[in-house]
C-alpha positions as protocol buffer text, in pm:
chain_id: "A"
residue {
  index: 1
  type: UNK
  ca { x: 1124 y: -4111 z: -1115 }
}
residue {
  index: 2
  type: UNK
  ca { x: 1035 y: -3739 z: -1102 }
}
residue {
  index: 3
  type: UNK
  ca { x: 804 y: -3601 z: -1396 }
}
residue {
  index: 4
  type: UNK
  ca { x: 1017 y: -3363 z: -1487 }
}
residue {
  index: 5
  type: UNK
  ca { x: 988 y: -3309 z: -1864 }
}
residue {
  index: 6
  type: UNK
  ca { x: 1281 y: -3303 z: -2105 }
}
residue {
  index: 7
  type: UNK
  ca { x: 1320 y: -3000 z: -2153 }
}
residue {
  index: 8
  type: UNK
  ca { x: 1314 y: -2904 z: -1785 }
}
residue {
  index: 9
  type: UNK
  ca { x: 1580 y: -3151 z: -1759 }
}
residue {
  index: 10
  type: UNK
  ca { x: 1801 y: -3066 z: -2095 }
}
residue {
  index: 11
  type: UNK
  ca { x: 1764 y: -2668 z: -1903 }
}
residue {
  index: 12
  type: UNK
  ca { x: 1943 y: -2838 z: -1594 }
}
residue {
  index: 13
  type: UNK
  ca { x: 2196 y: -2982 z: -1797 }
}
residue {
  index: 14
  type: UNK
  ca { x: 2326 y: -2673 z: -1986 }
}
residue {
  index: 15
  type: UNK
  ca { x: 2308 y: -2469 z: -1672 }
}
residue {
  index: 16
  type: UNK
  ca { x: 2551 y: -2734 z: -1490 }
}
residue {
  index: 17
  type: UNK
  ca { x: 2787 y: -2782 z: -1849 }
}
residue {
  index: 18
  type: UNK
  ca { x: 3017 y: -2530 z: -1876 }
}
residue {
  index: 19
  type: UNK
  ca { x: 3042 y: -2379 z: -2211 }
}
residue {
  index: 20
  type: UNK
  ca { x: 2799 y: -2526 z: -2400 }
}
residue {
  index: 21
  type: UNK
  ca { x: 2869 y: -2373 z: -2747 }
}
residue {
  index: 22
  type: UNK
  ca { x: 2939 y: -2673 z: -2974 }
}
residue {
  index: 23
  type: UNK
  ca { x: 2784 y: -2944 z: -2809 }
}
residue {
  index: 24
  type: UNK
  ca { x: 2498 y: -3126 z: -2837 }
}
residue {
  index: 25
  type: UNK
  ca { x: 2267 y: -3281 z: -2546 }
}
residue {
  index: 26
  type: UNK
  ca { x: 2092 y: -3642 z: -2610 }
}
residue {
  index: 27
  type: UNK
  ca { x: 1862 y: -3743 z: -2366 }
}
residue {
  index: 28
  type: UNK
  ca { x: 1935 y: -4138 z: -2297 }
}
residue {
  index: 29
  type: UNK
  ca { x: 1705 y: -4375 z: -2115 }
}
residue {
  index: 30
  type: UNK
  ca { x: 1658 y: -4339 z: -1721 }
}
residue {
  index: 31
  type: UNK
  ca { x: 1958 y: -4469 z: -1503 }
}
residue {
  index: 32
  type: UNK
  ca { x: 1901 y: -4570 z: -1144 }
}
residue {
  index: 33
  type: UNK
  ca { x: 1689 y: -4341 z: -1065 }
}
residue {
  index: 34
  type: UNK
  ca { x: 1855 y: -4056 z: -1271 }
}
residue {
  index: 35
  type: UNK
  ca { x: 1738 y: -3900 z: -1581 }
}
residue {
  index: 36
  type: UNK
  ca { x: 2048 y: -3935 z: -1819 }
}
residue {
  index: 37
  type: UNK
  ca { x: 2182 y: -3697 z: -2115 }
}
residue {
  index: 38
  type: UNK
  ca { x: 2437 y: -3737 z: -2346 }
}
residue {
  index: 39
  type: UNK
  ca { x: 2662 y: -3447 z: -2406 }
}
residue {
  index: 40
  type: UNK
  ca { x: 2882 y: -3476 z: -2718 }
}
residue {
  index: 41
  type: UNK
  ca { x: 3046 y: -3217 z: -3007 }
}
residue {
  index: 42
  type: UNK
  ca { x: 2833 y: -3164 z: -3284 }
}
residue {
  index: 43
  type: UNK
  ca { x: 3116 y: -3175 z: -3561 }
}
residue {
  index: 44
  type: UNK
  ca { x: 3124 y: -3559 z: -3416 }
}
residue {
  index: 45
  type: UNK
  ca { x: 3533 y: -3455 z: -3264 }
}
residue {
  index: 46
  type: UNK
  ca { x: 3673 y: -3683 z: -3021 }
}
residue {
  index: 47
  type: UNK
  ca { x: 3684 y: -3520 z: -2663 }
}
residue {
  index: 48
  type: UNK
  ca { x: 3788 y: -3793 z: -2475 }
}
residue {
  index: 49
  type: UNK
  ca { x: 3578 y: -4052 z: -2326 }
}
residue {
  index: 50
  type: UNK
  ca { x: 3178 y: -4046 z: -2327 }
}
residue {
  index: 51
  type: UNK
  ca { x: 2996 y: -3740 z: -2117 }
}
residue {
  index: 52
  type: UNK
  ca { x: 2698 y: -3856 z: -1967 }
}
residue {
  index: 53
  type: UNK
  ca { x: 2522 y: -3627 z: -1707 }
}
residue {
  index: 54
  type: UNK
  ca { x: 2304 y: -3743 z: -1491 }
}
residue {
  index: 55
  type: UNK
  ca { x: 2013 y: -3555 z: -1311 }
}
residue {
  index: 56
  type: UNK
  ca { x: 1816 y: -3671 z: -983 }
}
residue {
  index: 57
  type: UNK
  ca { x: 1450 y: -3626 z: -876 }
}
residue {
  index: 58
  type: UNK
  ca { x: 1498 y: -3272 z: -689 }
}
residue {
  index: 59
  type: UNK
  ca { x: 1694 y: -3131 z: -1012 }
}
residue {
  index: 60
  type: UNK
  ca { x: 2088 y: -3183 z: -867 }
}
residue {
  index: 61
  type: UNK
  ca { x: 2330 y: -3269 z: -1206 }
}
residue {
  index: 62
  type: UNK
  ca { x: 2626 y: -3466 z: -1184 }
}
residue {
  index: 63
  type: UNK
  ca { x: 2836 y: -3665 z: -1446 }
}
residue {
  index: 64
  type: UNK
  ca { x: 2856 y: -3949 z: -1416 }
}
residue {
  index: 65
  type: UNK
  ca { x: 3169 y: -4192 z: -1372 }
}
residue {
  index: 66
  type: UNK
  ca { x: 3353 y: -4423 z: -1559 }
}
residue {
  index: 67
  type: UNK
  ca { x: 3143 y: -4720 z: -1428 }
}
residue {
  index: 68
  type: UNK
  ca { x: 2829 y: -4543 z: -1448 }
}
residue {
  index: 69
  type: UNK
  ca { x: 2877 y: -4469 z: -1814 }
}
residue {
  index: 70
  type: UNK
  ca { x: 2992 y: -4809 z: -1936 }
}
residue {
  index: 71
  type: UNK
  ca { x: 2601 y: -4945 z: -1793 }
}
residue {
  index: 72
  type: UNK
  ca { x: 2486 y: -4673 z: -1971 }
}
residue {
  index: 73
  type: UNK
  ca { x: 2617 y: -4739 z: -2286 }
}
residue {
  index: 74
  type: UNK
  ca { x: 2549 y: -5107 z: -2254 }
}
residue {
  index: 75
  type: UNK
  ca { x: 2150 y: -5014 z: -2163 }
}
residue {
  index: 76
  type: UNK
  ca { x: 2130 y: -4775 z: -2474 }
}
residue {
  index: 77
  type: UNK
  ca { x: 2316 y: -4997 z: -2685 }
}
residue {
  index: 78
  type: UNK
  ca { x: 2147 y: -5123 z: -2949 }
}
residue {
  index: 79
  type: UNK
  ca { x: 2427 y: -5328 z: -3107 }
}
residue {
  index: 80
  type: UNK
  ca { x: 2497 y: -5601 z: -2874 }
}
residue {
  index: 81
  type: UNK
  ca { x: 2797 y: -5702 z: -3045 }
}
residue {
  index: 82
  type: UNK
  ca { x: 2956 y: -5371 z: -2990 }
}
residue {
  index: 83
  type: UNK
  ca { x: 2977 y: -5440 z: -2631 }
}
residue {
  index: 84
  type: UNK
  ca { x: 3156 y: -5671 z: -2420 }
}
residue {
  index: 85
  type: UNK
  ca { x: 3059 y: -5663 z: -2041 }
}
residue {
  index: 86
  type: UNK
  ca { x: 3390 y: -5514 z: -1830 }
}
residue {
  index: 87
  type: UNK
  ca { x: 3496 y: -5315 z: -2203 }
}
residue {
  index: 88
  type: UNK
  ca { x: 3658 y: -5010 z: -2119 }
}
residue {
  index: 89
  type: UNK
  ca { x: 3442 y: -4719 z: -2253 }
}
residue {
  index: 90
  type: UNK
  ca { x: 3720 y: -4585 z: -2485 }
}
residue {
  index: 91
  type: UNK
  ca { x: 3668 y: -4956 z: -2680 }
}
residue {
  index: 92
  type: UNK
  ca { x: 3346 y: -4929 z: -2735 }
}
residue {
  index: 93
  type: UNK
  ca { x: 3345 y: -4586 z: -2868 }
}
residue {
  index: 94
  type: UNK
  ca { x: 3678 y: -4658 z: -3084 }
}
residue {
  index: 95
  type: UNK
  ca { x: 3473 y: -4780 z: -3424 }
}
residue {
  index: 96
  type: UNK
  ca { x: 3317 y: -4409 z: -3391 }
}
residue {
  index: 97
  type: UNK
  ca { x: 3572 y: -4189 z: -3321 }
}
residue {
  index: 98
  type: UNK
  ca { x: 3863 y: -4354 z: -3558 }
}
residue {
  index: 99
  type: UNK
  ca { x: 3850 y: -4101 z: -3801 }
}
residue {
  index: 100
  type: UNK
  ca { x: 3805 y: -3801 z: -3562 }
}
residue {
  index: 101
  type: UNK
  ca { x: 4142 y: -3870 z: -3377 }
}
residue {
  index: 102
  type: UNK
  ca { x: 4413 y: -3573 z: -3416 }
}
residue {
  index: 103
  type: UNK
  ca { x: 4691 y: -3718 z: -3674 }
}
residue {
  index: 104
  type: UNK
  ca { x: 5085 y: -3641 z: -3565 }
}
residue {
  index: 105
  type: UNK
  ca { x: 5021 y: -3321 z: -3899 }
}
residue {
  index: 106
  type: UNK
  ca { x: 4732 y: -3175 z: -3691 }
}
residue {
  index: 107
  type: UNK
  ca { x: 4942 y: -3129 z: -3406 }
}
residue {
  index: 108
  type: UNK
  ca { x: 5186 y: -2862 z: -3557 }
}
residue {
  index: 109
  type: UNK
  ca { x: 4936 y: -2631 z: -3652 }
}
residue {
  index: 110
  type: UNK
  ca { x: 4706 y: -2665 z: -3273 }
}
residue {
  index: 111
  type: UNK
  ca { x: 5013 y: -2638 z: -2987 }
}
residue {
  index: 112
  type: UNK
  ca { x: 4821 y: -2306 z: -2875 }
}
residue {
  index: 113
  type: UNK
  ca { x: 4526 y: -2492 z: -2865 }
}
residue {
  index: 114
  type: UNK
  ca { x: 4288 y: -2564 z: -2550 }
}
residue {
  index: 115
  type: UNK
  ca { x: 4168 y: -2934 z: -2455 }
}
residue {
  index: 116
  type: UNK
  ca { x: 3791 y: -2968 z: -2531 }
}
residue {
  index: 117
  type: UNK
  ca { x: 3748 y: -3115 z: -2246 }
}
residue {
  index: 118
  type: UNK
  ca { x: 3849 y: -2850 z: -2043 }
}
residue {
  index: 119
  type: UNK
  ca { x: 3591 y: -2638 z: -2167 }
}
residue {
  index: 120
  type: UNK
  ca { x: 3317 y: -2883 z: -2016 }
}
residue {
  index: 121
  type: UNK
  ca { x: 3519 y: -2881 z: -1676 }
}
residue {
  index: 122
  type: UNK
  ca { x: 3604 y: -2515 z: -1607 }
}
């Protein structure tokens, strides 16, 4: 693993996330070979399923997919009952995002509104 420190590596991460304003960037444990952060919105809103980005040795960011962030839930899990091997990540995230979810009254007053995710993926 490279020795690059964390803030080095939380630097790489906002310069690869696109439009960072509102978010909030956890560094999680290592993951094959990658140094791993957790991007998230601070007012604890659902955005869809987890963002983890992942950053290799010569300072190249990716995020990582579906699989990828399922073993890296289950390696920073510190609950093992929260996690069933094969889950989908959306069930294990589900107890902490319940009361974030839209309800059918929020939708009237948001229809000009614009996907949080899509601010992450411009």
């Amino acid at each position: 693993m490279s020795k690059m420190t964390e803030e080095v590596i939380l630097a790489i991460v906002k310069k690869f996330v696109v439009g960072t304003e509102g978010f909030k960037f956890i560094p999680q444990e290592d993951y094959k070979g990658y140094h791993v952060v957790f991007v998230f919105l601070e007012s604890g809103g659902y955005v869809g399923r987890p963002i983890f980005v992942l950053v290799d040795k010569d300072g190249k960011a990716r995020y990582a997919d579906t699989n990828e962030g399922r073993e890296i839930m289950a390696a920073n899990n510190t609950d093992d009952d929260d996690f069933e091997e094969g889950a989908l990540v959306e069930d294990v995230c589900s107890p902490f995002i319940e009361d974030s979810l839209p309800n059918e009254d929020d939708n009237d007053n948001n229809e000009d509104s614009t996907p949080l995710t899509s601010v992450l993926f411009q």
